[in-house]
Short mmCIF file of C-alpha atoms in Angstrom, two decimals:
data_model
loop_
_atom_site.label_atom_id
_atom_site.label_comp_id
_atom_site.label_asym_id
_atom_site.label_seq_id
_atom_site.Cartn_x
_atom_site.Cartn_y
_atom_site.Cartn_z
CA MET A 192 61.81 9.10 196.85
CA LEU A 193 65.35 10.62 195.84
CA SER A 194 65.93 13.38 193.55
CA ASP A 195 69.84 13.22 193.15
CA HIS A 196 70.24 16.10 190.79
CA THR A 197 68.02 18.77 191.94
CA GLU A 198 69.43 22.35 191.31
CA CYS A 199 69.66 24.59 194.39
CA ARG A 200 68.59 27.48 192.43
CA PHE A 201 65.11 25.50 192.04
CA CYS A 202 65.07 24.90 195.76
CA SER A 203 62.50 27.31 197.60
CA LYS A 204 64.95 28.28 200.07
CA TYR A 205 67.90 28.80 197.40
CA PRO A 206 70.57 29.75 198.79
CA GLY A 207 69.08 29.23 202.28
CA GLU A 208 69.48 31.45 205.52
CA VAL A 209 72.44 29.41 206.40
CA PHE A 210 74.43 29.26 202.76
CA SER A 211 73.43 32.62 201.78
CA SER A 212 76.93 33.82 203.24
CA ALA A 213 78.75 31.16 201.38
CA SER A 214 80.69 32.18 198.05
CA PRO A 215 78.48 31.12 195.04
CA ALA A 216 81.31 28.53 194.08
CA HIS A 217 81.01 26.69 197.34
CA VAL A 218 77.10 26.76 197.10
CA ALA A 219 77.71 25.28 193.69
CA GLU A 220 79.98 22.67 195.20
CA LEU A 221 77.50 21.54 197.55
CA ALA A 222 74.35 21.75 195.15
CA ASN A 223 76.26 19.25 192.96
CA VAL A 224 76.38 16.47 195.76
CA LYS A 225 73.11 17.03 197.52
CA GLN A 226 70.52 14.49 197.23
CA CYS A 227 66.86 15.57 198.03
CA ARG A 228 64.30 13.12 199.56
CA ILE A 229 60.23 13.42 200.59
CA TYR A 230 59.58 12.21 203.83
CA LYS A 231 56.03 11.44 204.66
CA LYS A 232 54.91 12.65 208.04
CA GLY A 233 55.98 10.33 211.24
CA GLN A 234 59.18 9.04 209.43
CA GLU A 235 62.33 9.76 211.02
CA ILE A 236 65.41 11.55 209.01
CA PHE A 237 67.83 10.21 211.81
CA GLN A 238 67.68 8.50 214.98
CA GLU A 239 69.20 9.54 218.31
CA GLY A 240 72.49 7.54 219.21
CA ALA A 241 73.34 6.94 215.31
CA HIS A 242 76.40 7.94 213.39
CA PRO A 243 75.90 11.49 211.42
CA TYR A 244 76.99 10.94 207.81
CA GLY A 245 76.12 14.39 206.64
CA ILE A 246 73.81 17.43 207.30
CA TYR A 247 70.32 18.11 206.33
CA CYS A 248 68.58 21.01 205.06
CA ILE A 249 64.87 21.53 205.11
CA ASN A 250 63.38 22.60 202.25
CA THR A 251 59.67 22.55 202.55
CA GLY A 252 57.97 20.88 205.70
CA LYS A 253 58.19 20.81 209.42
CA VAL A 254 60.40 18.60 211.66
CA LYS A 255 60.96 17.98 215.27
CA LEU A 256 63.96 17.09 217.12
CA SER A 257 63.13 15.22 220.33
CA HIS A 258 65.37 13.41 222.83
CA SER A 259 64.27 10.33 224.70
CA GLY A 260 64.21 11.02 228.54
CA ASP A 261 63.42 9.20 231.58
CA GLU A 262 61.68 5.92 231.02
CA GLY A 263 61.56 6.63 227.21
CA ARG A 264 59.29 9.41 227.49
CA GLU A 265 60.14 12.00 224.59
CA GLN A 266 61.11 15.77 225.06
CA ILE A 267 60.99 17.88 222.18
CA ILE A 268 64.18 19.96 221.87
CA ARG A 269 63.70 22.12 218.57
CA LEU A 270 61.10 22.65 215.96
CA VAL A 271 62.76 23.31 212.52
CA LYS A 272 61.23 25.20 209.84
CA PRO A 273 62.47 25.50 205.95
CA GLY A 274 65.63 26.63 205.38
CA ASP A 275 67.28 25.50 208.73
CA LEU A 276 69.79 23.04 208.97
CA ILE A 277 69.90 19.85 211.36
CA GLY A 278 72.59 17.19 212.19
CA TYR A 279 75.58 19.87 212.24
CA LYS A 280 76.35 19.46 215.85
CA ALA A 281 76.93 15.79 215.69
CA LEU A 282 78.78 16.30 212.46
CA ILE A 283 81.11 19.02 213.54
CA SER A 284 81.71 17.37 217.01
CA ASN A 285 81.89 13.65 215.58
CA GLU A 286 79.60 12.58 217.64
CA PRO A 287 76.57 10.36 217.66
CA TYR A 288 73.27 12.11 217.37
CA THR A 289 71.84 13.29 220.68
CA ALA A 290 68.39 13.69 219.17
CA THR A 291 66.11 12.14 216.67
CA ALA A 292 64.55 14.27 213.65
CA THR A 293 60.89 13.20 213.08
CA VAL A 294 58.79 14.92 210.30
CA LEU A 295 55.68 16.51 211.37
CA GLU A 296 54.10 16.88 207.96
CA ASP A 297 55.20 15.61 204.45
CA SER A 298 58.53 17.20 203.86
CA ALA A 299 61.42 17.81 201.30
CA VAL A 300 64.65 17.51 202.79
CA CYS A 301 68.16 17.91 201.29
CA PHE A 302 71.25 15.67 202.30
CA ILE A 303 74.79 17.02 201.91
CA PRO A 304 77.50 14.49 202.63
CA ARG A 305 79.96 14.74 205.61
CA ASP A 306 83.30 15.20 203.87
CA VAL A 307 81.99 17.63 201.29
CA PHE A 308 80.44 19.73 203.91
CA LEU A 309 83.44 19.88 206.14
CA GLN A 310 85.74 20.55 203.19
CA VAL A 311 83.61 23.57 202.40
CA LEU A 312 83.51 24.74 205.80
CA GLN A 313 87.15 24.54 206.00
CA LYS A 314 87.56 26.84 202.74
CA ASP A 315 84.62 29.19 203.23
CA THR A 316 85.44 31.29 206.41
CA ALA A 317 82.19 33.19 206.07
CA LEU A 318 80.17 29.95 206.23
CA SER A 319 82.30 28.97 209.00
CA LEU A 320 81.48 32.11 210.79
CA ARG A 321 77.91 31.80 210.05
CA MET A 322 77.94 28.15 211.67
CA MET A 323 79.39 29.42 214.59
CA GLN A 324 76.83 31.95 215.02
CA ILE A 325 74.21 29.36 214.71
CA LEU A 326 75.79 27.09 217.33
CA THR A 327 76.01 30.20 219.84
CA SER A 328 72.15 31.09 219.27
CA GLU A 329 71.43 27.61 219.84
CA LEU A 330 73.12 27.42 222.96
CA ARG A 331 71.74 30.73 224.16
CA ARG A 332 68.14 29.58 223.51
CA ALA A 333 69.06 26.27 225.38
CA GLU A 334 69.93 28.22 228.30
CA VAL A 335 66.99 30.54 228.40
CA LYS A 336 64.51 27.49 228.22
CA ILE A 337 66.59 25.79 230.86
CA THR A 338 65.98 28.93 233.19
CA HIS A 339 62.31 29.10 232.20
CA LEU A 340 61.93 25.73 233.03
CA ALA A 341 63.19 26.22 236.59
CA GLN A 342 61.69 29.75 237.45
CA LYS A 343 58.54 30.44 235.03
CA PRO A 344 55.22 28.51 235.97
CA VAL A 345 53.70 26.41 233.56
CA ARG A 346 50.98 28.75 232.44
CA GLU A 347 53.64 31.36 231.38
CA ARG A 348 55.66 28.59 229.61
CA LEU A 349 52.56 27.37 227.80
CA ALA A 350 51.75 31.11 226.58
CA GLU A 351 55.37 31.22 225.58
CA THR A 352 55.37 28.25 223.79
CA LEU A 353 52.31 29.30 221.60
CA LEU A 354 53.94 32.32 220.62
CA THR A 355 57.09 30.46 219.84
CA LEU A 356 54.96 28.41 217.38
CA LYS A 357 53.44 31.62 216.01
CA GLU A 358 57.06 32.95 215.41
CA THR A 359 58.35 29.54 213.94
CA TYR A 360 55.84 28.63 211.49
CA GLY A 361 53.58 31.58 211.10
CA VAL A 362 49.72 31.63 210.47
CA GLU A 363 47.45 30.47 208.05
CA ALA A 364 45.36 32.66 205.89
CA ASP A 365 42.73 33.85 208.57
CA GLY A 366 46.06 35.58 210.01
CA GLU A 367 45.31 33.59 213.43
CA THR A 368 45.65 30.02 213.33
CA ILE A 369 49.14 28.75 213.98
CA ASN A 370 50.36 26.89 210.97
CA VAL A 371 51.30 24.00 212.49
CA THR A 372 49.25 21.02 213.99
CA LEU A 373 50.45 19.09 217.00
CA SER A 374 49.32 16.81 219.34
CA ARG A 375 48.37 17.72 222.96
CA GLU A 376 51.37 15.56 224.10
CA GLU A 377 53.92 17.22 221.99
CA ILE A 378 52.63 20.53 223.19
CA ALA A 379 53.21 19.29 226.60
CA ASN A 380 56.56 18.01 225.90
CA LEU A 381 57.59 21.75 224.65
CA VAL A 382 56.17 23.20 227.65
CA GLY A 383 57.89 20.56 229.74
CA THR A 384 54.75 19.45 231.72
CA ALA A 385 52.50 16.81 231.66
CA THR A 386 50.06 16.06 229.05
CA GLU A 387 47.12 16.44 231.25
CA SER A 388 48.07 19.99 232.73
CA ALA A 389 48.69 21.21 229.02
CA ILE A 390 45.22 20.33 228.32
CA ARG A 391 43.55 21.80 231.39
CA LEU A 392 45.35 25.03 230.69
CA LEU A 393 44.54 25.29 227.06
CA SER A 394 41.27 24.98 227.91
CA GLU A 395 41.48 27.68 230.37
CA PHE A 396 42.99 29.94 227.44
CA LYS A 397 40.00 29.08 225.53
CA LYS A 398 37.61 29.94 228.27
CA GLU A 399 39.34 33.34 228.72
CA LYS A 400 38.89 33.85 224.96
CA VAL A 401 42.74 34.27 224.43
CA ILE A 402 42.89 31.41 222.33
CA ASP A 403 40.23 28.90 220.22
CA LEU A 404 40.77 25.28 219.64
CA PRO A 405 39.47 24.29 216.28
CA GLY A 406 40.24 20.43 216.13
CA LYS A 407 44.00 20.11 216.50
CA LYS A 408 44.67 23.58 215.54
CA ILE A 409 45.08 26.53 217.94
CA ARG A 410 44.02 30.11 216.90
CA ILE A 411 45.39 33.05 218.77
CA LEU A 412 42.21 35.27 219.60
CA GLN A 413 44.18 37.89 221.96
CA LEU A 414 47.67 38.00 220.61
CA GLN A 415 48.69 40.85 223.30
CA LYS A 416 47.01 39.09 226.01
CA LEU A 417 48.80 35.92 225.20
CA ILE A 418 52.29 38.04 225.12
CA ASN A 419 51.26 39.47 228.66
CA MET A 420 50.39 35.94 230.09
CA ALA A 421 53.79 34.81 229.03
CA ASN A 422 55.45 37.63 230.77
CA LEU A 423 58.54 37.92 228.38
CA GLN A 424 61.00 39.91 229.59
CA ASP A 425 63.58 41.98 227.15
#
């Protein structure tokens, strides 16, 4: 379902966390060419190995970026929320996508063509600086994740993953339930462990009354204890 003429000012994320530093004229230039599409849960926005033809901005919904590892096993690289851009690394580097973007729930996603975005990026120094900051921040997160995968026990990584999910997507009306639904396999992929290990540790967390597991949801009962279990360093 496409809506070619959706005005950015009617978008729930206008002007967006990324484009807030860009000049109004350049934001309008992007808005005039963007296309908005509704993706259903499970649909792919783009596939690993495909050539980028533009960038995507998440208006509503949730998206995961995943890489196909050994024997085709999925490795979730990043979770995306409204206001985030995806596909920009491949676009800027002029290389194929290194991940697949899959919708976790029905989502509205806007597409901006490659040529227009790159032209605006060249003209708008504030936007260029913002993109560099985003790329640097993502690289830093990747370095931290690699270090934690090598050094932190799985139990600590699971606690940290739950906190990251809460920070990324927030909580539901009860103030405790993380506002995203993931399969146990997806949680295991985020943690970097086997599905069986993730299931066992989630059960342990529940027995310790740190979390509750209503259906596929995760409810944090003792936030401070979960923070302590994650062993986060400043």
